[in-house]
CSV table of C-alpha atoms and ligand atoms in Angstrom, one decimal:
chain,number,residue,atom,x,y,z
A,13,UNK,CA,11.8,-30.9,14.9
A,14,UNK,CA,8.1,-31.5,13.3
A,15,UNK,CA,5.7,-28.9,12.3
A,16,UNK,CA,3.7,-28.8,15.3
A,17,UNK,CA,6.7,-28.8,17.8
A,18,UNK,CA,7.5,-24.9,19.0
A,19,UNK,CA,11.2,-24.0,19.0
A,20,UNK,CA,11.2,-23.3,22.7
A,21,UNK,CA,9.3,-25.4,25.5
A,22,UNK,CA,8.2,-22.1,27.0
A,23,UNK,CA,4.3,-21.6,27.3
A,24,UNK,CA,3.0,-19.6,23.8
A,25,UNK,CA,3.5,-16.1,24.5
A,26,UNK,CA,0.0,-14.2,23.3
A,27,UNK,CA,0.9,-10.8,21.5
A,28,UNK,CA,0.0,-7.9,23.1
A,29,UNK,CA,-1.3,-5.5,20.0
A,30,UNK,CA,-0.6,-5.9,16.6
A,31,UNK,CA,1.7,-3.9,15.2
A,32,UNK,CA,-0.3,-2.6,12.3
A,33,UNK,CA,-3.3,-2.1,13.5
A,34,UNK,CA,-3.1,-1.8,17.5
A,35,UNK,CA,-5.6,-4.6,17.6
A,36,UNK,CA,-5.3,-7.1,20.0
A,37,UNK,CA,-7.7,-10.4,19.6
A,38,UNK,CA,-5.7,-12.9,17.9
A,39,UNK,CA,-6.3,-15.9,16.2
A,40,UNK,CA,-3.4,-19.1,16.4
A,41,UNK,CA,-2.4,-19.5,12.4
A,42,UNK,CA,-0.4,-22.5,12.9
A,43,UNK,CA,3.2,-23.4,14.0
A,44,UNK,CA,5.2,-23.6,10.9
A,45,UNK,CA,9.1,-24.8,11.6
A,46,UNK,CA,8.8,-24.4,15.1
A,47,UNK,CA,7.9,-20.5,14.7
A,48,UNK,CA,4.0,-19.9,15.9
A,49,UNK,CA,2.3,-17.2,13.4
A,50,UNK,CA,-1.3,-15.4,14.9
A,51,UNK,CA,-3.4,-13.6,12.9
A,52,UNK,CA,-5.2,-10.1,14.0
A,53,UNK,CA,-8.5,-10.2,13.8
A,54,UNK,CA,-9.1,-7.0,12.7
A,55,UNK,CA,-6.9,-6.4,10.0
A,56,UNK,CA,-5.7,-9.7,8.9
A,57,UNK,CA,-1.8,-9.6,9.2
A,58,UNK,CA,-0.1,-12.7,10.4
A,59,UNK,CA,2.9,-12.6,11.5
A,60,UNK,CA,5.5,-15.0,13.4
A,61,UNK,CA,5.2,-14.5,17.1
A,62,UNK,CA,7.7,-14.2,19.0
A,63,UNK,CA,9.7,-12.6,16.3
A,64,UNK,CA,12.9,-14.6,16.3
A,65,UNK,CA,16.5,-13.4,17.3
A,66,UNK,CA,18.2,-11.5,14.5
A,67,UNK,CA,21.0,-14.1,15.0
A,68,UNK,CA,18.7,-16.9,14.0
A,69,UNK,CA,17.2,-15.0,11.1
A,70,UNK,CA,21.0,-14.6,10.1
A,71,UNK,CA,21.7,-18.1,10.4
A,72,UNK,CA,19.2,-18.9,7.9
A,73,UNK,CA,20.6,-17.0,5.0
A,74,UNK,CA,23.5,-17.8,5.9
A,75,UNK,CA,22.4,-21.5,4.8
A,76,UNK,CA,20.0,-20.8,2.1
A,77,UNK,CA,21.3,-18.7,-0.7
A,78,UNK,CA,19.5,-18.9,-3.8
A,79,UNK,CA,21.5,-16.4,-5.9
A,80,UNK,CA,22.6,-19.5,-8.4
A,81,UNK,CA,18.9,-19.6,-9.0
A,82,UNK,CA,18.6,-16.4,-9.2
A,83,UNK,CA,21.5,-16.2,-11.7
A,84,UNK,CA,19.7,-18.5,-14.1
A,85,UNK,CA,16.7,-16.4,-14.6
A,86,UNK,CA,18.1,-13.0,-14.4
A,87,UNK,CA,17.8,-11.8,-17.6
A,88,UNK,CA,13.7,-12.7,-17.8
A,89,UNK,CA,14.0,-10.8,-14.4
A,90,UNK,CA,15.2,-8.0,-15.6
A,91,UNK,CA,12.8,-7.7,-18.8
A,92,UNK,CA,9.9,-8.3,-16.1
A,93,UNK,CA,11.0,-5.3,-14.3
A,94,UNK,CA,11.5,-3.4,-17.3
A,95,UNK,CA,8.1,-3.7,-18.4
A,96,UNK,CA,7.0,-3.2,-14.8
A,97,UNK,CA,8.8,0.3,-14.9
A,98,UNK,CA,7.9,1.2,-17.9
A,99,UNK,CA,4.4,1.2,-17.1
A,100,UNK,CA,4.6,3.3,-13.8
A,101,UNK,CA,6.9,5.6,-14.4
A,102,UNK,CA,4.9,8.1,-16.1
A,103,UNK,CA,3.7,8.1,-12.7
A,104,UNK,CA,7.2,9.0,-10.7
A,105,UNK,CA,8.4,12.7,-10.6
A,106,UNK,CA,11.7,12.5,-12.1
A,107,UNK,CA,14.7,9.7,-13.1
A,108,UNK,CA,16.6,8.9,-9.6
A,109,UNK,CA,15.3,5.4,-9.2
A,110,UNK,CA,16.3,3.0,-6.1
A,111,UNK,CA,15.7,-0.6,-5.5
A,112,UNK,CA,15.0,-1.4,-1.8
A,113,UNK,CA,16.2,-5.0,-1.6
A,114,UNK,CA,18.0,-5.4,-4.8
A,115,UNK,CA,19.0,-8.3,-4.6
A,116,UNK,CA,21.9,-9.1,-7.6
A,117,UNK,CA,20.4,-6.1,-9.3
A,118,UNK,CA,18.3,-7.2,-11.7
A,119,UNK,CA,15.7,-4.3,-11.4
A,120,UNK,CA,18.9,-1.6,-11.2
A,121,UNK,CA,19.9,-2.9,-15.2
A,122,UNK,CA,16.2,-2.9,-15.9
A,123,UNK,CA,16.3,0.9,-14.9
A,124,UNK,CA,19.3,1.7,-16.5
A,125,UNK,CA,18.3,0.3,-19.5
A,126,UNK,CA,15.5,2.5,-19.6
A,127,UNK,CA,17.4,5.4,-18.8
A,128,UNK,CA,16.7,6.2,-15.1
A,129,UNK,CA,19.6,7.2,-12.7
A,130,UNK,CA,19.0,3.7,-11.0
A,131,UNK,CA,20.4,2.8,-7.8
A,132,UNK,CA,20.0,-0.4,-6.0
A,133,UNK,CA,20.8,-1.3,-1.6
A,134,UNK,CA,20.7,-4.9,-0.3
A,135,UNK,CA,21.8,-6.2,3.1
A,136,UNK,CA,23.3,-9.3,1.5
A,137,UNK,CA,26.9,-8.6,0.3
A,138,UNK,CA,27.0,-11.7,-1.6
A,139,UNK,CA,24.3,-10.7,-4.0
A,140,UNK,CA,25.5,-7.1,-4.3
A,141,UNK,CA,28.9,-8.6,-5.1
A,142,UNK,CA,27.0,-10.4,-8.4
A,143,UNK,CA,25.0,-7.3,-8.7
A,144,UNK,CA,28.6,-5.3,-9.3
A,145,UNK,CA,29.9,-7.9,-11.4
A,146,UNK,CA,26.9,-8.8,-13.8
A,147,UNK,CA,25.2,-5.3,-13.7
A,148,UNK,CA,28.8,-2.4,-13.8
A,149,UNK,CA,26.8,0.2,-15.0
A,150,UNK,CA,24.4,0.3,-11.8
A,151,UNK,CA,25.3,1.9,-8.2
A,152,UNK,CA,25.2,-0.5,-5.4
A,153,UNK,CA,25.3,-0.5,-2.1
A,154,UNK,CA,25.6,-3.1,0.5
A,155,UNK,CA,24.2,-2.3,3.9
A,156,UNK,CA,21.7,-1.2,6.1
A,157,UNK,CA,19.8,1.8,5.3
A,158,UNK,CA,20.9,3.6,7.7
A,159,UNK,CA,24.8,2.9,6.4
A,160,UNK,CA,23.5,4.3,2.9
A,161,UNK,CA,25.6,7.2,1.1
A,162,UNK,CA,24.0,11.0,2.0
A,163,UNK,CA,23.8,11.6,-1.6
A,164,UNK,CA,21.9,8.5,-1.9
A,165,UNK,CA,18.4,10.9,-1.7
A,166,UNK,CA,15.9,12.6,-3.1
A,167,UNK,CA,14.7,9.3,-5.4
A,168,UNK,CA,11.7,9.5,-7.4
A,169,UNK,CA,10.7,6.1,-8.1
A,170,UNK,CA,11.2,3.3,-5.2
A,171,UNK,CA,10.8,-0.4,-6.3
A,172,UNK,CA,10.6,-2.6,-3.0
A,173,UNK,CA,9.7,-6.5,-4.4
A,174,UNK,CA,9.3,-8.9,-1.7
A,175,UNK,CA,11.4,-7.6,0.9
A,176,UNK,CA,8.9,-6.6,3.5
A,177,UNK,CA,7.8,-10.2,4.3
A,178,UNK,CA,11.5,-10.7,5.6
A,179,UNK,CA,11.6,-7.6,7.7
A,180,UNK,CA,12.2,-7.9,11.5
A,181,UNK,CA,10.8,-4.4,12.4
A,182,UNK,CA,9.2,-3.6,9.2
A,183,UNK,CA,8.4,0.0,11.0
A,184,UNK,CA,12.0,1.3,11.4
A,185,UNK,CA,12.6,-0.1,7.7
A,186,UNK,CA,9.8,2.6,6.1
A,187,UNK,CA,10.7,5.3,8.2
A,188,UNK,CA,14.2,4.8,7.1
A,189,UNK,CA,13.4,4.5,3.1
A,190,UNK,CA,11.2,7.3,3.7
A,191,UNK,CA,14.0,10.2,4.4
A,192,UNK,CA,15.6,9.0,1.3
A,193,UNK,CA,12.2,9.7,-1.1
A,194,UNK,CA,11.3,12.8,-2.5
A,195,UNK,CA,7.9,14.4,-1.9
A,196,UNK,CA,5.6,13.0,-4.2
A,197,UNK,CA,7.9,10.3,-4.8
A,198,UNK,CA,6.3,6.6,-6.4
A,199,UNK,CA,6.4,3.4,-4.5
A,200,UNK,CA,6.1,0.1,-6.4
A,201,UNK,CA,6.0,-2.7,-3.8
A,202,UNK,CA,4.8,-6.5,-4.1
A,203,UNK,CA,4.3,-9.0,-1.3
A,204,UNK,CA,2.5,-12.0,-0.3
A,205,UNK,CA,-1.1,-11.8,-0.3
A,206,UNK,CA,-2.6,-13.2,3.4
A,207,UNK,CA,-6.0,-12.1,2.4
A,208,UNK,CA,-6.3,-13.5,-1.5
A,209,UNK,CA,-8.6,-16.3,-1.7
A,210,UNK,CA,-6.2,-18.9,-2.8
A,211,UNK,CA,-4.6,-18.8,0.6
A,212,UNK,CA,-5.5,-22.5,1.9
A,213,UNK,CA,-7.8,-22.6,4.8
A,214,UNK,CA,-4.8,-24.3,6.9
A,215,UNK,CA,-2.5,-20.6,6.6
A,216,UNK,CA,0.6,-22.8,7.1
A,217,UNK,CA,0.1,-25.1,4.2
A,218,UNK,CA,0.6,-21.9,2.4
A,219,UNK,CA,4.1,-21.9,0.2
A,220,UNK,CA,4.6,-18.1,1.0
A,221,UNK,CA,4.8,-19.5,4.8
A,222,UNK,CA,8.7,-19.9,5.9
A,223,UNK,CA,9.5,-18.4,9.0
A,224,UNK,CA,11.9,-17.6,9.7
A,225,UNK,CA,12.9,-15.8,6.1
A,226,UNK,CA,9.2,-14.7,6.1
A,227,UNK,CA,7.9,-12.9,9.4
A,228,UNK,CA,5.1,-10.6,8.3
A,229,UNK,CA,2.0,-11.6,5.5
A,230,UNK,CA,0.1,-8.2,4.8
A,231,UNK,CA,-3.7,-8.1,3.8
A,232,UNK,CA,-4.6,-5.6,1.6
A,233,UNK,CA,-6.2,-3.8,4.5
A,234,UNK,CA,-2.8,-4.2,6.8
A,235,UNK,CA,-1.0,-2.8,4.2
A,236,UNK,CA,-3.3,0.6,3.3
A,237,UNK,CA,-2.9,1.2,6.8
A,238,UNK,CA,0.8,0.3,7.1
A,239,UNK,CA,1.5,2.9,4.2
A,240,UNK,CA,-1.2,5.1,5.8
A,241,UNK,CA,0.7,5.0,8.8
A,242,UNK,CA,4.2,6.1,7.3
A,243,UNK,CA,2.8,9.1,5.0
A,244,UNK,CA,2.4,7.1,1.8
A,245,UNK,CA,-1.0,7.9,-0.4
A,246,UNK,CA,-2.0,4.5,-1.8
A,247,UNK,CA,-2.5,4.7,-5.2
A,248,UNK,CA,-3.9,1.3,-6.1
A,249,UNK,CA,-3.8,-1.9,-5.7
A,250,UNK,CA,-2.7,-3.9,-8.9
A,251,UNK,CA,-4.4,-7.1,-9.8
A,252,UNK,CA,-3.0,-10.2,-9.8
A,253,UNK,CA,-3.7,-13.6,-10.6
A,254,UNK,CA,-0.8,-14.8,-7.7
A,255,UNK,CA,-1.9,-14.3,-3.8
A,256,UNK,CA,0.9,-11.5,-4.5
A,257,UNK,CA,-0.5,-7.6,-3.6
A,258,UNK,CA,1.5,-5.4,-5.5
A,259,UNK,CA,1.0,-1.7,-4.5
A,260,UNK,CA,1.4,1.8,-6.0
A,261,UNK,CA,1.7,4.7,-3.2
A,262,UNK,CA,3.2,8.2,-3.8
A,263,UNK,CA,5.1,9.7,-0.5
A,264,UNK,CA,3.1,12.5,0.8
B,318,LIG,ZN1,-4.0,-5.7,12.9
């Protein structure tokens, strides 16, 4: 299949309202892998329209794992995310720390090592399988939210890096990692940047563009309404060099 080909021969399906915003004029981003992405032209998101069957989203990972990658650079992983919690912390209520997303728990040592009570949830059983191995001291959990522990609550400090590009209903997702923050709880979360001005001109020429592993690319104005939305005060939003926004928000 070529870039420009669709994956089904059905007629392109306009969205009816975006899902962030409740716009509805739409722009065509580009067909990338066969998936077509539109863009709302009033807050920016793009996102992959239709959004694929689950099974074909599974099907992917199932082919792509990039733990062994990942395994050759966790340690500088985990001294990135120590620096990165070091420096927000102050900002989080208490010690109970939880990694949305955690991938083979390279964020879960970094907390640990700091001294938070640091837990860490990924969908992926392979990674949480390294995670347990590599990281013993950490809790771990592999699942859906909703399969998560009920003493897995009350957390003061949520990290959730690059996960919400790969998120099929990123709604039911929040509201889900929502019950398991505490009031005034801190959020730390990173994700493409649709809106930076090193995204190229032609959006699917973009690397952070690989439907069907990434379905969503926030603008900063999608995503202050996105947190808005699920009762999260945005705190700011950190600079980067990278198209990358990377968020602070506190659970109201
Ligand atoms: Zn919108």
């Amino acid at each position: 299949m070529t870039q420009t080909e669709t994956r089904s021969n059905e007629a392109a399906v306009e969205p009816e309202a975006c899902i962030i915003c409740g716009g509805t004029t739409f722009r065509p981003a580009g067909i990338s892998s066969g998936y077509r992405i539109f863009r709302c032209m009033e807050c920016g998101f793009h996102f992959v329209h239709p959004t694929p069957p689950l099974s074909e989203i599974a099907a992917i990972y199932e082919k792509y794992s990039s733990n062994k990658l990942y395994a050759a650079k966790a340690e500088r992983k985990v001294l990135r995310a120590m620096k990165q919690i070091r420096r927000y912390r102050q900002l989080a209520p208490g010690n109970r720390f939880i990694d949305f997303g955690c991938n083979i728990g390279t964020a879960v040592e970094a907390a640990i090592r700091l001294g938070l009570d640091a837990h860490g949830v990924d969908i992926d059983e392979e990674s949480v399988g390294i995670a347990r191995k590599e990281y013993p001291r950490g809790k771990f959990h592999a699942g859906a939210l909703e399969s998560l522990p009920a003493d897995w609550a009350d957390f003061d400090f949520a990290f959730m890096i690059e996960v919400i590009e790969h998120l099929p209903d990123p709604h039911a997702y929040f509201e889900a990692m929502r019950k398991r923050l505490k009031p005034g709880a801190l959020l730390y979360l990173s994700t493409p940047d649709a809106g930076h001005w090193f995204v190229p001109r032609d959006f699917t020429a973009w690397r952070e563009v690989f439907p069907p592993q990434h379905l969503h690319y926030f603008t900063k104005k999608a995503m202050r309404r996105f947190l808005t939305d699920h009762g999260f005060e945005v705190i700011r939003f950190i600079w980067s060099p990278k198209p990358r926004l990377k968020v602070l928000a506190r659970k109201k």
